[in-house]
Amino acid sequence: MELRKLIIHELIKEKESNQVEIVLSEELVPNNDESTALISALSDSYKSDRILYAIFDNSEGKYFPEKFSEYRETHRNGNEFISFTKLVMGNLIGFIKPVIFATGGYFIFAEYRENGYNFVSIFLIRDVEGKILRKTRNSYSIQTVEYVDTKNLAMACRINENRIDEDEINYLSFTQLRQQEVSEYFKAWISIQQIESSSDYTKALYTIITQIVPPIDPETTLPYPIETFRNLVYSYASSSPNDTVNIRDLSQHFYGSPNTVSDYANANNISLDTEFRYNKRQLKKFVKLEVNRDGINLKFSRGTLNEKIRISEDDPNIVIIESQSFANALRVEIENN
């Protein structure tokens, strides 16, 4: 990780109160081993939490996207980064004040490069034991970071600037709390708009499962064949009682680690919510292919491709189905009609 800028502001608000106070820092936190360790730990904690993907709502009057866009057009020096964070922190008061159960904490703004991508992230942590942050005159000092887990990381948002520059969707990602009302103010402040569908995420999962190294088959001690792995993932997902897939649970089930699949998605720039409702039609593509053209509807198991069904090597317009039982059934159908 290459840490470029870091600043910490404190928002003071008690639960069941609408009194809000902001303590703004006037200086960046020194860029040293401790600050880099903090952001690395928060980034790791963030990636292990439940993550959803989105874009900015750039409709008129959305303050955070406007100020972020303005910051990106500056020279992006330390003072300009400080000014951007102070402006959006001031705007935050109006969003959090009416939320009775929301509490304050430390808002950590970080600009850094990780795994080849440029990020601007906002982490909200609650340093309940006072072991991580210490107030100085105009900023904060960071104590030795041994462990930062999701009980400290309350909410977070990460902006992938590479995706913005390349006009890609889903350049925002954020953590989703179970307390919907509490997390909604954070999403409203950032101006988050979710656009991906269950179909898109099911397609993304298929891409990952097709490309990632399959897990080890305990019976053979070799990686599963890709067709077998697809079938296993299909069976695992379709057995969900509420038609949802949790990527961390799926990864733990097949790889013995909750982060293997999501780490692969991050490394390959694939957007995938940690938990999503799968699309049944797209999920069937793990085990079946379906083509509907020229009045012909052909649906078959992927396992039969290139075995019983194949495209002719001599003529790309000829599809060969080599199956005695299929041919017999077709003859019967023709005779009956």
mmCIF file of C-alpha atoms in Angstrom, residues 108-243:
data_model
loop_
_atom_site.group_PDB
_atom_site.id
_atom_site.type_symbol
_atom_site.label_atom_id
_atom_site.label_comp_id
_atom_site.label_asym_id
_atom_site.label_seq_id
_atom_site.Cartn_x
_atom_site.Cartn_y
_atom_site.Cartn_z
ATOM 1 C CA ILE A 108 -10.856 8.856 8.666
ATOM 2 C CA PHE A 109 -10.306 10.166 5.130
ATOM 3 C CA ALA A 110 -7.487 8.429 3.277
ATOM 4 C CA GLU A 111 -6.076 8.717 -0.213
ATOM 5 C CA TYR A 112 -3.887 5.778 -1.195
ATOM 6 C CA ARG A 113 -2.890 3.271 -3.860
ATOM 7 C CA GLU A 114 -3.447 -0.443 -3.295
ATOM 8 C CA ASN A 115 -3.126 -3.399 -5.686
ATOM 9 C CA GLY A 116 -2.660 -1.040 -8.619
ATOM 10 C CA TYR A 117 -5.801 1.025 -7.929
ATOM 11 C CA ASN A 118 -6.172 4.588 -6.634
ATOM 12 C CA PHE A 119 -8.672 4.932 -3.795
ATOM 13 C CA VAL A 120 -10.192 7.648 -1.658
ATOM 14 C CA SER A 121 -11.825 6.030 1.365
ATOM 15 C CA ILE A 122 -13.827 7.204 4.343
ATOM 16 C CA PHE A 123 -13.718 4.964 7.411
ATOM 17 C CA LEU A 124 -15.884 5.579 10.464
ATOM 18 C CA ILE A 125 -14.322 3.933 13.497
ATOM 19 C CA ARG A 126 -15.150 4.024 17.169
ATOM 20 C CA ASP A 127 -11.944 3.774 19.162
ATOM 21 C CA VAL A 128 -13.787 2.763 22.306
ATOM 22 C CA GLU A 129 -10.702 1.769 24.235
ATOM 23 C CA GLY A 130 -8.619 4.765 23.169
ATOM 24 C CA LYS A 131 -5.769 2.604 21.948
ATOM 25 C CA ILE A 132 -5.515 3.749 18.340
ATOM 26 C CA LEU A 133 -5.915 7.544 18.159
ATOM 27 C CA ARG A 134 -4.598 10.346 20.348
ATOM 28 C CA LYS A 135 -5.563 14.017 19.861
ATOM 29 C CA THR A 136 -2.818 16.542 19.224
ATOM 30 C CA ARG A 137 -3.171 20.297 18.827
ATOM 31 C CA ASN A 138 -4.320 20.339 15.186
ATOM 32 C CA SER A 139 -4.614 16.669 14.249
ATOM 33 C CA TYR A 140 -4.328 13.128 15.620
ATOM 34 C CA SER A 141 -1.407 10.854 16.323
ATOM 35 C CA ILE A 142 -1.673 7.115 15.740
ATOM 36 C CA GLN A 143 -0.540 4.612 18.307
ATOM 37 C CA THR A 144 0.814 1.207 17.364
ATOM 38 C CA VAL A 145 -1.892 -0.672 15.504
ATOM 39 C CA GLU A 146 -2.127 -4.309 16.491
ATOM 40 C CA TYR A 147 -5.660 -5.133 15.450
ATOM 41 C CA VAL A 148 -8.602 -3.256 14.017
ATOM 42 C CA ASP A 149 -11.719 -5.358 13.475
ATOM 43 C CA THR A 150 -15.255 -4.730 12.344
ATOM 44 C CA LYS A 151 -16.434 -3.802 15.816
ATOM 45 C CA ASN A 152 -14.183 -0.732 15.473
ATOM 46 C CA LEU A 153 -14.989 -0.158 11.797
ATOM 47 C CA ALA A 154 -18.592 1.015 11.985
ATOM 48 C CA MET A 155 -19.113 2.111 8.381
ATOM 49 C CA ALA A 156 -16.941 2.792 5.366
ATOM 50 C CA CYS A 157 -17.010 3.849 1.737
ATOM 51 C CA ARG A 158 -14.282 3.330 -0.866
ATOM 52 C CA ILE A 159 -14.062 5.226 -4.169
ATOM 53 C CA ASN A 160 -12.105 3.543 -6.956
ATOM 54 C CA GLU A 161 -10.734 6.401 -9.061
ATOM 55 C CA ASN A 162 -9.455 4.096 -11.791
ATOM 56 C CA ARG A 163 -13.020 3.010 -12.492
ATOM 57 C CA ILE A 164 -14.175 6.634 -12.614
ATOM 58 C CA ASP A 165 -11.390 7.513 -15.074
ATOM 59 C CA GLU A 166 -12.311 4.555 -17.284
ATOM 60 C CA ASP A 167 -16.059 5.362 -17.201
ATOM 61 C CA GLU A 168 -16.856 2.075 -15.489
ATOM 62 C CA ILE A 169 -19.815 1.505 -13.220
ATOM 63 C CA ASN A 170 -19.631 0.453 -9.571
ATOM 64 C CA TYR A 171 -16.710 2.697 -8.676
ATOM 65 C CA LEU A 172 -18.180 3.066 -5.171
ATOM 66 C CA SER A 173 -18.273 0.316 -2.605
ATOM 67 C CA PHE A 174 -19.507 0.537 0.960
ATOM 68 C CA THR A 175 -20.270 -1.534 4.025
ATOM 69 C CA GLN A 176 -23.880 -2.226 4.905
ATOM 70 C CA LEU A 177 -24.991 -2.304 8.522
ATOM 71 C CA ARG A 178 -27.843 -4.473 9.750
ATOM 72 C CA GLN A 179 -29.301 -1.346 11.396
ATOM 73 C CA GLN A 180 -30.811 0.038 8.199
ATOM 74 C CA GLU A 181 -31.861 3.395 9.646
ATOM 75 C CA VAL A 182 -28.394 4.078 11.019
ATOM 76 C CA SER A 183 -26.529 3.255 7.814
ATOM 77 C CA GLU A 184 -28.987 5.148 5.582
ATOM 78 C CA TYR A 185 -27.691 8.542 6.747
ATOM 79 C CA PHE A 186 -24.165 7.534 5.696
ATOM 80 C CA LYS A 187 -25.375 6.466 2.241
ATOM 81 C CA ALA A 188 -27.432 9.642 1.871
ATOM 82 C CA TRP A 189 -24.427 11.780 2.868
ATOM 83 C CA ILE A 190 -22.155 10.145 0.278
ATOM 84 C CA SER A 191 -25.067 10.214 -2.243
ATOM 85 C CA ILE A 192 -24.942 6.533 -3.106
ATOM 86 C CA GLN A 193 -27.012 5.083 -5.934
ATOM 87 C CA GLN A 194 -27.138 1.302 -6.390
ATOM 88 C CA ILE A 195 -27.720 0.149 -9.958
ATOM 89 C CA GLU A 196 -26.597 -3.458 -10.276
ATOM 90 C CA SER A 197 -29.231 -6.182 -10.574
ATOM 91 C CA SER A 198 -29.361 -9.759 -9.357
ATOM 92 C CA SER A 199 -28.722 -10.828 -12.951
ATOM 93 C CA ASP A 200 -25.509 -8.778 -13.151
ATOM 94 C CA TYR A 201 -24.152 -10.199 -9.920
ATOM 95 C CA THR A 202 -25.037 -13.776 -10.862
ATOM 96 C CA LYS A 203 -23.179 -13.250 -14.152
ATOM 97 C CA ALA A 204 -20.194 -11.866 -12.214
ATOM 98 C CA LEU A 205 -20.183 -14.922 -9.952
ATOM 99 C CA TYR A 206 -20.218 -17.175 -13.021
ATOM 100 C CA THR A 207 -17.201 -15.285 -14.424
ATOM 101 C CA ILE A 208 -15.299 -15.756 -11.168
ATOM 102 C CA ILE A 209 -16.119 -19.444 -10.809
ATOM 103 C CA THR A 210 -15.057 -20.007 -14.435
ATOM 104 C CA GLN A 211 -11.704 -18.223 -13.987
ATOM 105 C CA ILE A 212 -10.617 -18.894 -10.412
ATOM 106 C CA VAL A 213 -8.510 -21.932 -9.526
ATOM 107 C CA PRO A 214 -11.032 -24.552 -8.341
ATOM 108 C CA PRO A 215 -10.780 -25.869 -4.775
ATOM 109 C CA ILE A 216 -9.279 -29.261 -3.961
ATOM 110 C CA ASP A 217 -11.429 -32.352 -4.269
ATOM 111 C CA PRO A 218 -10.823 -34.205 -0.959
ATOM 112 C CA GLU A 219 -11.268 -37.569 -2.678
ATOM 113 C CA THR A 220 -8.639 -37.054 -5.369
ATOM 114 C CA THR A 221 -6.541 -34.317 -3.629
ATOM 115 C CA LEU A 222 -6.605 -32.530 -7.016
ATOM 116 C CA PRO A 223 -8.524 -29.410 -8.047
ATOM 117 C CA TYR A 224 -12.096 -30.104 -9.110
ATOM 118 C CA PRO A 225 -12.683 -30.139 -12.888
ATOM 119 C CA ILE A 226 -14.310 -26.841 -13.856
ATOM 120 C CA GLU A 227 -17.610 -28.468 -14.865
ATOM 121 C CA THR A 228 -17.784 -30.280 -11.528
ATOM 122 C CA PHE A 229 -17.028 -27.064 -9.646
ATOM 123 C CA ARG A 230 -19.751 -25.193 -11.528
ATOM 124 C CA ASN A 231 -22.227 -27.931 -10.647
ATOM 125 C CA LEU A 232 -21.225 -27.797 -6.981
ATOM 126 C CA VAL A 233 -21.625 -24.011 -6.858
ATOM 127 C CA TYR A 234 -25.021 -24.307 -8.539
ATOM 128 C CA SER A 235 -26.161 -26.892 -5.977
ATOM 129 C CA TYR A 236 -24.832 -24.790 -3.092
ATOM 130 C CA ALA A 237 -26.510 -21.561 -4.264
ATOM 131 C CA SER A 238 -29.827 -23.113 -5.311
ATOM 132 C CA SER A 239 -30.185 -24.774 -1.890
ATOM 133 C CA SER A 240 -30.423 -21.340 -0.225
ATOM 134 C CA PRO A 241 -33.905 -21.016 1.353
ATOM 135 C CA ASN A 242 -34.188 -17.308 0.448
ATOM 136 C CA ASP A 243 -32.512 -17.355 -3.007
#
